[in-house]
Amino acid sequence: ISCRAFNTLGFVIRTSKNFKLTSSLKTLYCSLTTTDSSHLEQVQRRFLSFAANILGIQHIKHDYLPVSNKLGLMSLVDRRMTANLVFLSKLINGYIDAPSLLPQVNFRVPPRFSRSRFPFVIPFHHTNYGKNNPIDRM
């Protein structure tokens, strides 16, 4: 995995030597690591298929949830989501001292009483780069 990641990094470095915009450089890197993330998910699904066959766990074809539950494994997407939520919770509750990050959290403060129970405002983004902004994604 790390070898593939270093190969991807080498490609990014070779391709973007003349880039001047931070957003272009980051977009290139993020788009390539998304592909790597998909590959890691594929590896995990293949392992779950193998484990189901070895352990005799019954499951519907291409539905590995029963297998992952039996083994106590979460999908990589779920692990990332959990890690994001734990980080956000610790940031808001003061367990993480990051005064530069806290103002970036968009709290919803209605001007009057509202039935809305959403504690945060999620800004609209036109690009995947903006949608993948860590604070907004959390």
PDB file of C-alpha atoms in Angstrom:
ATOM      1  CA  ILE A   1       0.000   0.000   0.000  1.00  0.00           C
ATOM      2  CA  SER A   2       2.753   2.429   0.933  1.00  0.00           C
ATOM      3  CA  CYS A   3       4.674   1.549  -2.235  1.00  0.00           C
ATOM      4  CA  ARG A   4       1.607   2.415  -4.321  1.00  0.00           C
ATOM      5  CA  ALA A   5       1.146   5.631  -2.331  1.00  0.00           C
ATOM      6  CA  PHE A   6       4.763   6.645  -2.976  1.00  0.00           C
ATOM      7  CA  ASN A   7       4.305   5.882  -6.672  1.00  0.00           C
ATOM      8  CA  THR A   8       1.248   8.148  -6.689  1.00  0.00           C
ATOM      9  CA  LEU A   9       3.193  10.848  -4.867  1.00  0.00           C
ATOM     10  CA  GLY A  10       6.015  10.552  -7.413  1.00  0.00           C
ATOM     11  CA  PHE A  11       3.515  10.988 -10.232  1.00  0.00           C
ATOM     12  CA  VAL A  12       2.031  14.072  -8.553  1.00  0.00           C
ATOM     13  CA  ILE A  13       5.492  15.587  -8.052  1.00  0.00           C
ATOM     14  CA  ARG A  14       6.589  14.887 -11.644  1.00  0.00           C
ATOM     15  CA  THR A  15       3.331  16.154 -13.133  1.00  0.00           C
ATOM     16  CA  SER A  16       2.957  19.291 -11.068  1.00  0.00           C
ATOM     17  CA  LYS A  17       6.437  20.810 -10.980  1.00  0.00           C
ATOM     18  CA  ASN A  18       5.193  23.952 -12.703  1.00  0.00           C
ATOM     19  CA  PHE A  19       1.898  24.308 -10.820  1.00  0.00           C
ATOM     20  CA  LYS A  20       1.463  27.639  -9.061  1.00  0.00           C
ATOM     21  CA  LEU A  21      -2.040  27.283  -7.615  1.00  0.00           C
ATOM     22  CA  THR A  22      -2.435  25.495  -4.312  1.00  0.00           C
ATOM     23  CA  SER A  23      -5.941  24.362  -5.215  1.00  0.00           C
ATOM     24  CA  SER A  24      -4.757  22.700  -8.456  1.00  0.00           C
ATOM     25  CA  LEU A  25      -2.017  20.827  -6.659  1.00  0.00           C
ATOM     26  CA  LYS A  26      -4.304  19.654  -3.886  1.00  0.00           C
ATOM     27  CA  THR A  27      -7.083  18.682  -6.327  1.00  0.00           C
ATOM     28  CA  LEU A  28      -4.675  16.502  -8.293  1.00  0.00           C
ATOM     29  CA  TYR A  29      -3.444  14.779  -5.141  1.00  0.00           C
ATOM     30  CA  CYS A  30      -6.935  14.258  -3.684  1.00  0.00           C
ATOM     31  CA  SER A  31      -8.343  12.844  -6.913  1.00  0.00           C
ATOM     32  CA  LEU A  32      -5.559  10.264  -7.076  1.00  0.00           C
ATOM     33  CA  THR A  33      -5.809   9.271  -3.414  1.00  0.00           C
ATOM     34  CA  THR A  34      -9.564   8.756  -3.832  1.00  0.00           C
ATOM     35  CA  THR A  35      -8.690   6.066  -6.357  1.00  0.00           C
ATOM     36  CA  ASP A  36      -6.306   4.498  -3.840  1.00  0.00           C
ATOM     37  CA  SER A  37      -9.049   4.580  -1.228  1.00  0.00           C
ATOM     38  CA  SER A  38     -11.322   2.644  -3.586  1.00  0.00           C
ATOM     39  CA  HIS A  39      -8.566   0.082  -4.080  1.00  0.00           C
ATOM     40  CA  LEU A  40      -8.231  -0.356  -0.317  1.00  0.00           C
ATOM     41  CA  GLU A  41     -11.988  -0.931  -0.041  1.00  0.00           C
ATOM     42  CA  GLN A  42     -11.672  -3.541  -2.785  1.00  0.00           C
ATOM     43  CA  VAL A  43      -8.893  -5.312  -0.852  1.00  0.00           C
ATOM     44  CA  GLN A  44     -11.063  -5.355   2.273  1.00  0.00           C
ATOM     45  CA  ARG A  45     -14.033  -6.792   0.339  1.00  0.00           C
ATOM     46  CA  ARG A  46     -11.818  -9.507  -1.126  1.00  0.00           C
ATOM     47  CA  PHE A  47     -10.584 -10.383   2.364  1.00  0.00           C
ATOM     48  CA  LEU A  48     -14.165 -10.550   3.644  1.00  0.00           C
ATOM     49  CA  SER A  49     -15.094 -12.877   0.791  1.00  0.00           C
ATOM     50  CA  PHE A  50     -12.137 -15.097   1.651  1.00  0.00           C
ATOM     51  CA  ALA A  51     -13.003 -15.066   5.353  1.00  0.00           C
ATOM     52  CA  ALA A  52     -16.646 -15.929   4.607  1.00  0.00           C
ATOM     53  CA  ASN A  53     -15.568 -18.968   2.593  1.00  0.00           C
ATOM     54  CA  ILE A  54     -13.054 -20.164   5.206  1.00  0.00           C
ATOM     55  CA  LEU A  55     -15.337 -19.595   8.206  1.00  0.00           C
ATOM     56  CA  GLY A  56     -18.527 -20.743   6.482  1.00  0.00           C
ATOM     57  CA  ILE A  57     -20.357 -17.450   7.010  1.00  0.00           C
ATOM     58  CA  GLN A  58     -23.505 -17.279   4.884  1.00  0.00           C
ATOM     59  CA  HIS A  59     -24.044 -14.011   3.019  1.00  0.00           C
ATOM     60  CA  ILE A  60     -25.698 -12.691  -0.110  1.00  0.00           C
ATOM     61  CA  LYS A  61     -23.264 -12.329  -2.991  1.00  0.00           C
ATOM     62  CA  HIS A  62     -21.431  -8.958  -2.796  1.00  0.00           C
ATOM     63  CA  ASP A  63     -23.039  -8.147   0.566  1.00  0.00           C
ATOM     64  CA  TYR A  64     -20.241  -8.475   3.089  1.00  0.00           C
ATOM     65  CA  LEU A  65     -22.002  -6.797   6.009  1.00  0.00           C
ATOM     66  CA  PRO A  66     -22.758 -10.103   7.807  1.00  0.00           C
ATOM     67  CA  VAL A  67     -19.127 -11.130   7.413  1.00  0.00           C
ATOM     68  CA  SER A  68     -17.741  -7.806   8.630  1.00  0.00           C
ATOM     69  CA  ASN A  69     -20.146  -7.864  11.594  1.00  0.00           C
ATOM     70  CA  LYS A  70     -19.066 -11.392  12.520  1.00  0.00           C
ATOM     71  CA  LEU A  71     -15.388 -10.376  12.353  1.00  0.00           C
ATOM     72  CA  GLY A  72     -15.966  -7.040  14.053  1.00  0.00           C
ATOM     73  CA  LEU A  73     -14.621  -5.034  11.100  1.00  0.00           C
ATOM     74  CA  MET A  74     -16.034  -1.743   9.899  1.00  0.00           C
ATOM     75  CA  SER A  75     -15.685  -0.596   6.306  1.00  0.00           C
ATOM     76  CA  LEU A  76     -12.967   1.934   5.657  1.00  0.00           C
ATOM     77  CA  VAL A  77     -15.611   4.564   4.869  1.00  0.00           C
ATOM     78  CA  ASP A  78     -17.328   3.908   8.197  1.00  0.00           C
ATOM     79  CA  ARG A  79     -14.012   4.043  10.064  1.00  0.00           C
ATOM     80  CA  ARG A  80     -13.197   7.385   8.456  1.00  0.00           C
ATOM     81  CA  MET A  81     -16.658   8.718   9.341  1.00  0.00           C
ATOM     82  CA  THR A  82     -16.296   7.553  12.935  1.00  0.00           C
ATOM     83  CA  ALA A  83     -12.846   9.103  13.211  1.00  0.00           C
ATOM     84  CA  ASN A  84     -14.199  12.388  11.777  1.00  0.00           C
ATOM     85  CA  LEU A  85     -17.092  12.468  14.256  1.00  0.00           C
ATOM     86  CA  VAL A  86     -14.844  11.661  17.215  1.00  0.00           C
ATOM     87  CA  PHE A  87     -12.434  14.409  16.169  1.00  0.00           C
ATOM     88  CA  LEU A  88     -15.253  16.950  15.744  1.00  0.00           C
ATOM     89  CA  SER A  89     -16.725  16.012  19.112  1.00  0.00           C
ATOM     90  CA  LYS A  90     -13.358  16.381  20.840  1.00  0.00           C
ATOM     91  CA  LEU A  91     -12.742  19.703  19.073  1.00  0.00           C
ATOM     92  CA  ILE A  92     -16.111  21.146  20.113  1.00  0.00           C
ATOM     93  CA  ASN A  93     -15.892  19.859  23.692  1.00  0.00           C
ATOM     94  CA  GLY A  94     -12.405  21.286  24.227  1.00  0.00           C
ATOM     95  CA  TYR A  95     -10.464  18.024  24.415  1.00  0.00           C
ATOM     96  CA  ILE A  96      -8.412  19.142  21.408  1.00  0.00           C
ATOM     97  CA  ASP A  97      -6.747  22.528  21.730  1.00  0.00           C
ATOM     98  CA  ALA A  98      -6.977  23.932  18.200  1.00  0.00           C
ATOM     99  CA  PRO A  99      -8.143  27.549  18.347  1.00  0.00           C
ATOM    100  CA  SER A 100      -7.560  27.993  14.615  1.00  0.00           C
ATOM    101  CA  LEU A 101      -9.946  25.132  13.730  1.00  0.00           C
ATOM    102  CA  LEU A 102     -12.847  25.932  16.040  1.00  0.00           C
ATOM    103  CA  PRO A 103     -13.943  29.117  14.190  1.00  0.00           C
ATOM    104  CA  GLN A 104     -14.173  27.086  10.976  1.00  0.00           C
ATOM    105  CA  VAL A 105     -16.989  24.962  12.428  1.00  0.00           C
ATOM    106  CA  ASN A 106     -20.227  26.486  11.152  1.00  0.00           C
ATOM    107  CA  PHE A 107     -22.605  26.387  14.109  1.00  0.00           C
ATOM    108  CA  ARG A 108     -26.257  27.036  13.335  1.00  0.00           C
ATOM    109  CA  VAL A 109     -27.533  29.845  15.542  1.00  0.00           C
ATOM    110  CA  PRO A 110     -31.130  30.659  14.614  1.00  0.00           C
ATOM    111  CA  PRO A 111     -32.265  34.257  15.228  1.00  0.00           C
ATOM    112  CA  ARG A 112     -35.403  32.959  16.969  1.00  0.00           C
ATOM    113  CA  PHE A 113     -36.809  29.647  18.159  1.00  0.00           C
ATOM    114  CA  SER A 114     -36.876  27.098  15.389  1.00  0.00           C
ATOM    115  CA  ARG A 115     -37.909  23.476  15.100  1.00  0.00           C
ATOM    116  CA  SER A 116     -34.758  22.735  13.185  1.00  0.00           C
ATOM    117  CA  ARG A 117     -32.524  20.421  15.174  1.00  0.00           C
ATOM    118  CA  PHE A 118     -29.512  20.693  12.897  1.00  0.00           C
ATOM    119  CA  PRO A 119     -26.619  22.014  14.998  1.00  0.00           C
ATOM    120  CA  PHE A 120     -24.425  22.914  12.017  1.00  0.00           C
ATOM    121  CA  VAL A 121     -24.699  24.740   8.719  1.00  0.00           C
ATOM    122  CA  ILE A 122     -23.023  22.855   5.905  1.00  0.00           C
ATOM    123  CA  PRO A 123     -21.954  25.328   3.231  1.00  0.00           C
ATOM    124  CA  PHE A 124     -22.713  24.506  -0.398  1.00  0.00           C
ATOM    125  CA  HIS A 125     -19.681  23.780  -2.564  1.00  0.00           C
ATOM    126  CA  HIS A 126     -19.503  23.696  -6.346  1.00  0.00           C
ATOM    127  CA  THR A 127     -16.462  21.420  -6.462  1.00  0.00           C
ATOM    128  CA  ASN A 128     -15.358  18.118  -4.946  1.00  0.00           C
ATOM    129  CA  TYR A 129     -12.366  19.983  -3.570  1.00  0.00           C
ATOM    130  CA  GLY A 130     -14.690  22.125  -1.474  1.00  0.00           C
ATOM    131  CA  LYS A 131     -16.939  19.214  -0.524  1.00  0.00           C
ATOM    132  CA  ASN A 132     -13.923  17.342   0.815  1.00  0.00           C
ATOM    133  CA  ASN A 133     -12.834  20.202   3.048  1.00  0.00           C
ATOM    134  CA  PRO A 134     -12.229  18.303   6.311  1.00  0.00           C
ATOM    135  CA  ILE A 135     -14.228  20.572   8.632  1.00  0.00           C
ATOM    136  CA  ASP A 136     -17.242  20.711   6.283  1.00  0.00           C
ATOM    137  CA  ARG A 137     -17.044  16.964   5.660  1.00  0.00           C
ATOM    138  CA  MET A 138     -17.118  16.274   9.407  1.00  0.00           C
TER     139      MET A 138
END
